[in-house]
CSV table of C-alpha atoms in Angstrom, one decimal:
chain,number,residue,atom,x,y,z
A,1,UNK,CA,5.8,18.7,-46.4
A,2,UNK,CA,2.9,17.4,-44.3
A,3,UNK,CA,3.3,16.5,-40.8
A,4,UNK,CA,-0.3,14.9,-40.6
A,5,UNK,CA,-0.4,12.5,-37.9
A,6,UNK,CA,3.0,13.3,-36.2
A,7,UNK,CA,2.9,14.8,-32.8
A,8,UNK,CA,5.1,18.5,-33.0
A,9,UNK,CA,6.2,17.9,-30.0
A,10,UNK,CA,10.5,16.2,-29.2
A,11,UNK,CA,10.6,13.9,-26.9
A,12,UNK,CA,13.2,16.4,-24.8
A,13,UNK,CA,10.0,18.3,-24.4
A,14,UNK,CA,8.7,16.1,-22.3
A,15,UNK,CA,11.9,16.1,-19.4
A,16,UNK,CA,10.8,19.3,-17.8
A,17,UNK,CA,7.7,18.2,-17.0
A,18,UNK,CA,8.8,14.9,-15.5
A,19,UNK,CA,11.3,16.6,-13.4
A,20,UNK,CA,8.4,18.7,-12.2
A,21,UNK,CA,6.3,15.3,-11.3
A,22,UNK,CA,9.3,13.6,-9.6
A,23,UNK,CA,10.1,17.0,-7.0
A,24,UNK,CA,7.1,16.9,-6.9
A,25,UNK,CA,6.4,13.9,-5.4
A,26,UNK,CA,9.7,13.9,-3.7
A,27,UNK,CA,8.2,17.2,-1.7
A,28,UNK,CA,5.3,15.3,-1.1
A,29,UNK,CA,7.0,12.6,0.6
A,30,UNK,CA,9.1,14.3,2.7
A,31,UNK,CA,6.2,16.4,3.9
A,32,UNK,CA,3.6,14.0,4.2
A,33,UNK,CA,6.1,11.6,6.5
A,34,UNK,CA,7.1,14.8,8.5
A,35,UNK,CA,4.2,13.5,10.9
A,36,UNK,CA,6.4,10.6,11.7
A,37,UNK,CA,8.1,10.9,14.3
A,38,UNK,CA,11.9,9.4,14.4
A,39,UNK,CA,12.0,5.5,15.7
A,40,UNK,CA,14.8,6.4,17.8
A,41,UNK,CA,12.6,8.6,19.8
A,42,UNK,CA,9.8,6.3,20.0
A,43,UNK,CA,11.9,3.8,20.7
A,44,UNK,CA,14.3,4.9,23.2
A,45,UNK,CA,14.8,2.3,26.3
A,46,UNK,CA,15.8,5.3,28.9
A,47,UNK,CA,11.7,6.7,28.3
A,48,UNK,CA,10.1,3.5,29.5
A,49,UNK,CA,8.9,2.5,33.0
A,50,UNK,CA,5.4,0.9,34.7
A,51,UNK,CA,3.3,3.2,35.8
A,52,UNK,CA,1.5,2.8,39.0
A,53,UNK,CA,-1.7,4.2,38.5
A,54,UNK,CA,-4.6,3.6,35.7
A,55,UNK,CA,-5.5,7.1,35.5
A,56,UNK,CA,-1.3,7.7,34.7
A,57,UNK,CA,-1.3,4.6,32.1
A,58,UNK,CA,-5.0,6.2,30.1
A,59,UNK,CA,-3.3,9.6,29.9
A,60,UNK,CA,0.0,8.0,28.8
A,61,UNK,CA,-1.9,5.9,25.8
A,62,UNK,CA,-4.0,9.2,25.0
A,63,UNK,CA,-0.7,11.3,24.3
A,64,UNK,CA,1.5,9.1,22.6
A,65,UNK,CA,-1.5,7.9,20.2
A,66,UNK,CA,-1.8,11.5,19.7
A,67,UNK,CA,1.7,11.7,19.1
A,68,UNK,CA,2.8,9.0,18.0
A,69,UNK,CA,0.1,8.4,15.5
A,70,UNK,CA,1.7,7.9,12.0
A,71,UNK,CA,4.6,5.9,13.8
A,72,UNK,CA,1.3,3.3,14.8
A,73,UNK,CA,-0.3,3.2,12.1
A,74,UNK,CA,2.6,2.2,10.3
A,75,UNK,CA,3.2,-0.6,12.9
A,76,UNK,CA,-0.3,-2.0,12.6
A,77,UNK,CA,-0.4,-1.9,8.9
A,78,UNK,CA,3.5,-3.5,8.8
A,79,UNK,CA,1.4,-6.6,11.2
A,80,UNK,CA,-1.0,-7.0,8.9
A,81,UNK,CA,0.9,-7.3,6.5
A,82,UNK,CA,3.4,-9.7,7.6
A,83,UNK,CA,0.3,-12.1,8.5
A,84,UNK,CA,-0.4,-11.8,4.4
A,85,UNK,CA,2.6,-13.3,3.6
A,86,UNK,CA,1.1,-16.7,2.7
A,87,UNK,CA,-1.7,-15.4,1.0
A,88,UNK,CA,-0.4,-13.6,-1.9
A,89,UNK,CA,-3.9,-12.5,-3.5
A,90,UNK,CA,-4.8,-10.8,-0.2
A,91,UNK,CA,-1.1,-9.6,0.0
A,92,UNK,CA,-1.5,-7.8,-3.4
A,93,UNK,CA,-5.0,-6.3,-2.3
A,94,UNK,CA,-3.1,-5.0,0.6
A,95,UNK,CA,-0.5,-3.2,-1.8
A,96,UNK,CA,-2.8,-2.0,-3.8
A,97,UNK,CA,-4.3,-0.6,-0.6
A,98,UNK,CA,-1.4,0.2,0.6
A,99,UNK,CA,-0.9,2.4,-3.0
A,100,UNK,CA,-4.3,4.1,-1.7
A,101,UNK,CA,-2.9,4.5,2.1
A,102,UNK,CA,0.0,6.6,0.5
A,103,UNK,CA,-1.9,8.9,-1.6
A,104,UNK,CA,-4.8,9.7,0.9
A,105,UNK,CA,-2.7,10.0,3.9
A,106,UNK,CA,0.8,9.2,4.4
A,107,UNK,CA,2.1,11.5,1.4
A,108,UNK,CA,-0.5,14.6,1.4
A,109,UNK,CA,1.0,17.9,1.9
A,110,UNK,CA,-2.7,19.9,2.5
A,111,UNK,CA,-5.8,18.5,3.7
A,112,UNK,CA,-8.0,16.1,1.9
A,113,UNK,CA,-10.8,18.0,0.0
A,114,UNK,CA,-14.3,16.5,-1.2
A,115,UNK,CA,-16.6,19.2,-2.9
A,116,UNK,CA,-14.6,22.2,-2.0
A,117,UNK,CA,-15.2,21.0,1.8
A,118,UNK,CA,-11.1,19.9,3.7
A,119,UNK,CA,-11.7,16.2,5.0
A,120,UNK,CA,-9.9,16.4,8.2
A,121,UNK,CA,-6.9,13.8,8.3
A,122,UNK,CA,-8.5,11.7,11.1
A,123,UNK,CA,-11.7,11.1,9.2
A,124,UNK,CA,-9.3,9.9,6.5
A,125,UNK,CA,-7.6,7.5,8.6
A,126,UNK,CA,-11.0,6.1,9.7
A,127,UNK,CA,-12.1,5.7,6.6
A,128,UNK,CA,-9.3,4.2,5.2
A,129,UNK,CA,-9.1,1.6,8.2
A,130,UNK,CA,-12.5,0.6,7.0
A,131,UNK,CA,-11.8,0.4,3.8
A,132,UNK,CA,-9.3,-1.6,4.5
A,133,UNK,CA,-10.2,-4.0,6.5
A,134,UNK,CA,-13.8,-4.6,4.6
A,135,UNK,CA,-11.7,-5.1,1.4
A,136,UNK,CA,-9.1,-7.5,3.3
A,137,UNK,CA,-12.2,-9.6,5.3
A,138,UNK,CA,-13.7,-10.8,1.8
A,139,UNK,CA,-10.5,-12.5,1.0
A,140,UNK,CA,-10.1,-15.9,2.5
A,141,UNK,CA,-7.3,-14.4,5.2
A,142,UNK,CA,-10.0,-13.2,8.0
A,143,UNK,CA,-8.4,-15.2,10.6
A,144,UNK,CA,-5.0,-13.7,10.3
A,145,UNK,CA,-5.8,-10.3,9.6
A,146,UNK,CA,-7.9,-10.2,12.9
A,147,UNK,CA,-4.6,-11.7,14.6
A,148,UNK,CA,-2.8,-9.5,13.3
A,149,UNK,CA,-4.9,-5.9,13.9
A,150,UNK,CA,-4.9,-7.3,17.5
A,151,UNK,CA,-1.3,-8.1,18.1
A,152,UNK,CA,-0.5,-4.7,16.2
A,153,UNK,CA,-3.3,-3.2,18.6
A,154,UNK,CA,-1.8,-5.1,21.8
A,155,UNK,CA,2.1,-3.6,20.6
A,156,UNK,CA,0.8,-0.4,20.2
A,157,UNK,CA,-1.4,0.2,22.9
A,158,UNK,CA,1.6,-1.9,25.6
A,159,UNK,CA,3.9,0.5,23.7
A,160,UNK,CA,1.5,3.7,24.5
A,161,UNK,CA,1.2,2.7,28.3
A,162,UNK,CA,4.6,2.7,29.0
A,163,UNK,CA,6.5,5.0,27.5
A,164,UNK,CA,6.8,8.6,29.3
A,165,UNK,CA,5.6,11.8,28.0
A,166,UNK,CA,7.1,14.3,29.6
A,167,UNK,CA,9.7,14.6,27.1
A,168,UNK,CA,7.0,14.8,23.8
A,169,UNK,CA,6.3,17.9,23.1
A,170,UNK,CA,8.8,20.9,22.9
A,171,UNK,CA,6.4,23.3,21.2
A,172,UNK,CA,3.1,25.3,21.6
A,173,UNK,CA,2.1,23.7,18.6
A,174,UNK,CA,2.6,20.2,19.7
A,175,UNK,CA,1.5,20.8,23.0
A,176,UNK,CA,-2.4,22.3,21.3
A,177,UNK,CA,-2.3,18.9,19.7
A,178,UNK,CA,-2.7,16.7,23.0
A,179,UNK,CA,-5.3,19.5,24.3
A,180,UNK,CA,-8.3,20.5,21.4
């Protein structure tokens, strides 16, 4: 009996592998979110108050961007994309973006790496807030994605000047973070 043209292979052969894929990317997520840090944190009303001096408030914004820097982005990006709402071609760029956003930089477990050379995870945020934003200003939504990357900016940065950061970082590791 031939078997010319059938593929050998049972289709229960195939669950293994996509169990691999799926912990895979289940690991992936988990890791690549670790960054995040908890909204309840960031969040948390008894960790606010003015503070009096500029020199206080440019320290302030320069931890907790350091810090808080995935919990940001994601605020900037979720601006932007609520200003897309009623433009749904540049809404599904954006999630196609967004698609892109995940794999580059959200959901990476190891560094980036180009020609055998690690991309370091900033240079990848850069590039993909270029990106982003070139792609998004040849749609017709200019005007609202500029409102919106400066509200996000404006929430961010309000966010960054008053909340305290003495209670940040509880490890050497964290602490290296806000001092290269």
């Amino acid at each position: 009996m031939t078997t010319y043209g059938t593929n050998p292979k049972s289709s229960n052969d195939l669950a293994p592998k996509l169990e691999y894929i799926t912990r895979g990317i289940n690991q992936q997520k988990r890791s690549g979110l670790a960054t995040r840090r908890p909204w309840k944190q960031m969040l948390d009303l008894g960790s606010f108050n003015f503070p009096r001096k500029l020199a206080t408030v440019i320290s302030r914004i320069r931890a907790n961007t350091v810090y808080f820097q995935t919990n940001y982005t994601i605020v900037v990006l979720f601006s932007v994309s609520l200003s897309l709402i009623w433009n749904p071609f540049s809404l599904l760029i954006l999630i196609a973006l967004l698609g892109a956003w995940l794999f580059l930089y959200f959901l990476r477990d190891e560094p980036l790496a180009v020609f055998d050379r690690e991309i370091d995870h900033r240079i990848v945020l850069i590039v993909m807030s270029v990106l982003t934003l070139s792609i998004l200003f040849l749609t017709d939504a200019k005007l609202n994605i500029a409102v919106a990357i400066v509200a996000g900016a404006a929430a961010v940065l309000s966010h960054a000047a008053v909340r305290k950061t003495e209670d940040l970082y509880q490890t050497d590791e964290e602490t290296s973070l806000l001092n290269p």
